[in-house]
Structure formats: C-alpha cells, structure tokens
Amino acid sequence: MKADHLHHLVWMSRPLMQAAEACVEAGLEGTDLTVRMRAVLEILRRHGDQTVPDIAARLEINRQYVQLMVNETLAGGFVQQRPNPRHKRSRLVALTDPGRELIDGIIARELALMQEIGADLTDEDVATALNVVLAVTGKLRTLAGGQA
C-alpha cells in the first residue's frame, strides 16, 4: 500500500507543477514577466546577487537556458549586471529597484494564495507533506546518480 501511495505521489508531481505554473502565470498578468523571468527574480530575491551559473545551479537547469532567462529580465529592466569581485568575466546579476518591488508584490500575492489553499490543512499536515516530498526527491536523486 505504501509503495502504491508513493508511486502516486511521484506521478502527481507533474499535474501539481502544471497547476502551480498556471496559477503563477495567471498571477503575472499585467507585469510584463514570464514564468521563467519570475524564477530569476525569485532566486535573486532569496539569495542576493548571483552569477548565471549560480542561478542555473539553484534552478537545476542548463546554464545556457538561464542566460536566455537573464537576458529577458535585463531587457525588461528588472535586473542589472554588476562586476563580480570573485571573477572578472562572470558578472553578477542583481535586482533593480523596480525588479525587487515587482517580485516582492508577486511573492506576497502568492503567499496569500497559499494561505487560502491551505486553510483546511494543519501546519503538521503541510510539514509532513513537505518532509515526504523532500525525502522521496532526495532518494530518487541518489538512485539516479545525482542526475535528477
């Protein structure tokens, strides 16, 4: 029974992510941001100035793809590039004031939505669900040789 439930949990990750992405996309209406641009802004909000390889590592996606994402946010004026004291050629990507203001508002709206969605769930339910997802993800990554 537990194996069946875990199997279902893993396979439900795709519809969960599709539904989450659709909600995120709807929440970006009128902002001139795409979902992928929003991801860059969130990483910078959470972790401060980053290089493109740093952002790629945090998002666990290809560096070249992240460069395209960063280029879009640069063109929109949401981020800027700064010299990197640790590396001459790998510049830091930093939020601009308008970018920070925008992502702060987006995150605030998303957290309010999570409050609404989780109204019928206890803190313990959510903590348990998060712990299970983290444990399963970690074990699957290990089995995949760190590739997942």
CSV table of C-alpha atoms in Angstrom, one decimal:
chain,number,residue,atom,x,y,z
A,1,MET,CA,0.0,0.0,0.0
A,2,LYS,CA,2.8,2.4,0.9
A,3,ALA,CA,4.5,1.8,-2.4
A,4,ASP,CA,1.3,2.5,-4.3
A,5,HIS,CA,0.9,5.8,-2.4
A,6,LEU,CA,4.5,6.8,-3.1
A,7,HIS,CA,4.2,5.9,-6.7
A,8,HIS,CA,1.0,8.1,-7.0
A,9,LEU,CA,2.8,10.9,-5.1
A,10,VAL,CA,5.6,10.9,-7.6
A,11,TRP,CA,3.3,10.8,-10.6
A,12,MET,CA,1.2,13.6,-9.1
A,13,SER,CA,4.2,15.9,-9.2
A,14,ARG,CA,3.6,16.7,-12.8
A,15,PRO,CA,0.0,17.8,-12.6
A,16,LEU,CA,0.9,19.7,-9.4
A,17,MET,CA,3.6,21.6,-11.2
A,18,GLN,CA,1.4,22.3,-14.2
A,19,ALA,CA,-1.4,23.6,-12.0
A,20,ALA,CA,1.1,25.7,-10.0
A,21,GLU,CA,2.7,27.1,-13.1
A,22,ALA,CA,-0.8,28.0,-14.5
A,23,CYS,CA,-1.6,29.9,-11.2
A,24,VAL,CA,1.8,31.6,-11.3
A,25,GLU,CA,1.3,32.6,-14.9
A,26,ALA,CA,-2.2,34.0,-14.1
A,27,GLY,CA,-0.7,36.0,-11.3
A,28,LEU,CA,1.9,37.6,-13.6
A,29,GLU,CA,-0.8,39.1,-15.9
A,30,GLY,CA,0.0,42.7,-16.5
A,31,THR,CA,3.5,42.5,-15.1
A,32,ASP,CA,5.5,42.0,-18.3
A,33,LEU,CA,7.1,39.0,-16.7
A,34,THR,CA,7.0,35.4,-17.9
A,35,VAL,CA,7.2,32.4,-15.5
A,36,ARG,CA,10.9,31.9,-16.3
A,37,MET,CA,11.7,35.6,-15.7
A,38,ARG,CA,9.9,35.4,-12.4
A,39,ALA,CA,12.1,32.4,-11.4
A,40,VAL,CA,15.2,34.5,-11.9
A,41,LEU,CA,13.8,37.3,-9.8
A,42,GLU,CA,12.8,34.9,-7.0
A,43,ILE,CA,16.3,33.4,-6.9
A,44,LEU,CA,17.9,36.9,-6.7
A,45,ARG,CA,15.4,38.0,-4.0
A,46,ARG,CA,16.0,34.9,-1.9
A,47,HIS,CA,19.8,34.6,-2.4
A,48,GLY,CA,21.1,38.0,-3.4
A,49,ASP,CA,23.3,38.8,-6.4
A,50,GLN,CA,24.2,35.7,-8.4
A,51,THR,CA,26.1,34.7,-11.5
A,52,VAL,CA,24.3,33.0,-14.3
A,53,PRO,CA,26.0,29.6,-13.3
A,54,ASP,CA,24.8,30.2,-9.7
A,55,ILE,CA,21.2,30.8,-10.8
A,56,ALA,CA,21.4,27.7,-13.1
A,57,ALA,CA,22.6,25.6,-10.2
A,58,ARG,CA,19.8,26.8,-7.9
A,59,LEU,CA,17.2,26.2,-10.6
A,60,GLU,CA,18.8,22.9,-11.6
A,61,ILE,CA,18.7,23.8,-15.3
A,62,ASN,CA,21.1,24.4,-18.1
A,63,ARG,CA,23.3,27.5,-17.8
A,64,GLN,CA,22.7,28.5,-21.5
A,65,TYR,CA,18.9,28.4,-20.9
A,66,VAL,CA,19.4,30.6,-17.7
A,67,GLN,CA,21.4,33.0,-19.8
A,68,LEU,CA,18.4,33.5,-22.1
A,69,MET,CA,16.2,34.0,-19.0
A,70,VAL,CA,18.6,36.6,-17.6
A,71,ASN,CA,18.7,38.4,-20.9
A,72,GLU,CA,15.0,38.7,-20.9
A,73,THR,CA,15.0,40.2,-17.3
A,74,LEU,CA,17.8,42.5,-18.3
A,75,ALA,CA,15.9,43.7,-21.3
A,76,GLY,CA,12.8,44.3,-19.1
A,77,GLY,CA,14.9,46.4,-16.6
A,78,PHE,CA,14.1,44.0,-13.8
A,79,VAL,CA,17.8,43.1,-13.2
A,80,GLN,CA,21.2,44.6,-13.9
A,81,GLN,CA,24.7,43.3,-14.2
A,82,ARG,CA,27.4,44.2,-11.8
A,83,PRO,CA,31.1,43.5,-11.6
A,84,ASN,CA,32.0,40.3,-9.7
A,85,PRO,CA,34.9,40.8,-7.3
A,86,ARG,CA,35.5,37.0,-7.4
A,87,HIS,CA,35.6,36.6,-11.2
A,88,LYS,CA,36.4,39.2,-13.9
A,89,ARG,CA,34.3,37.6,-16.7
A,90,SER,CA,31.4,36.1,-14.8
A,91,ARG,CA,29.3,39.2,-13.8
A,92,LEU,CA,26.8,39.3,-11.0
A,93,VAL,CA,23.1,39.6,-11.8
A,94,ALA,CA,21.3,41.9,-9.3
A,95,LEU,CA,17.7,43.0,-8.9
A,96,THR,CA,16.9,46.6,-9.8
A,97,ASP,CA,14.6,48.6,-7.5
A,98,PRO,CA,11.7,48.0,-9.9
A,99,GLY,CA,12.5,44.3,-10.1
A,100,ARG,CA,12.7,44.0,-6.3
A,101,GLU,CA,9.4,45.8,-5.9
A,102,LEU,CA,7.7,43.7,-8.5
A,103,ILE,CA,8.9,40.3,-7.2
A,104,ASP,CA,8.1,41.4,-3.6
A,105,GLY,CA,4.5,42.1,-4.6
A,106,ILE,CA,4.2,38.8,-6.6
A,107,ILE,CA,5.5,36.7,-3.7
A,108,ALA,CA,3.2,38.5,-1.3
A,109,ARG,CA,0.2,37.6,-3.5
A,110,GLU,CA,1.4,34.0,-3.9
A,111,LEU,CA,1.8,33.6,-0.1
A,112,ALA,CA,-1.8,35.0,0.4
A,113,LEU,CA,-3.0,32.4,-2.2
A,114,MET,CA,-1.1,29.6,-0.2
A,115,GLN,CA,-2.9,30.8,3.0
A,116,GLU,CA,-6.2,30.4,1.2
A,117,ILE,CA,-5.3,27.0,-0.3
A,118,GLY,CA,-4.0,25.7,3.0
A,119,ALA,CA,-6.9,27.0,5.1
A,120,ASP,CA,-8.2,23.4,5.7
A,121,LEU,CA,-4.7,21.9,6.3
A,122,THR,CA,-2.9,21.9,9.6
A,123,ASP,CA,0.7,23.1,10.0
A,124,GLU,CA,1.6,19.4,10.8
A,125,ASP,CA,-0.1,18.2,7.6
A,126,VAL,CA,1.9,20.6,5.5
A,127,ALA,CA,5.2,19.9,7.3
A,128,THR,CA,4.6,16.2,6.9
A,129,ALA,CA,3.9,16.6,3.2
A,130,LEU,CA,7.0,18.7,2.7
A,131,ASN,CA,9.2,16.2,4.6
A,132,VAL,CA,7.8,13.3,2.5
A,133,VAL,CA,8.4,15.1,-0.8
A,134,LEU,CA,11.9,16.1,0.3
A,135,ALA,CA,12.8,12.6,1.3
A,136,VAL,CA,11.4,11.0,-1.8
A,137,THR,CA,13.2,13.6,-4.0
A,138,GLY,CA,16.5,13.0,-2.3
A,139,LYS,CA,16.2,9.2,-2.6
A,140,LEU,CA,15.3,9.4,-6.2
A,141,ARG,CA,18.2,11.7,-6.9
A,142,THR,CA,20.5,9.3,-5.2
A,143,LEU,CA,19.2,6.4,-7.2
A,144,ALA,CA,19.6,8.4,-10.4
A,145,GLY,CA,23.2,9.1,-9.5
A,146,GLY,CA,22.6,12.8,-8.7
A,147,GLN,CA,21.2,13.4,-12.2
A,148,ALA,CA,17.6,14.2,-11.3
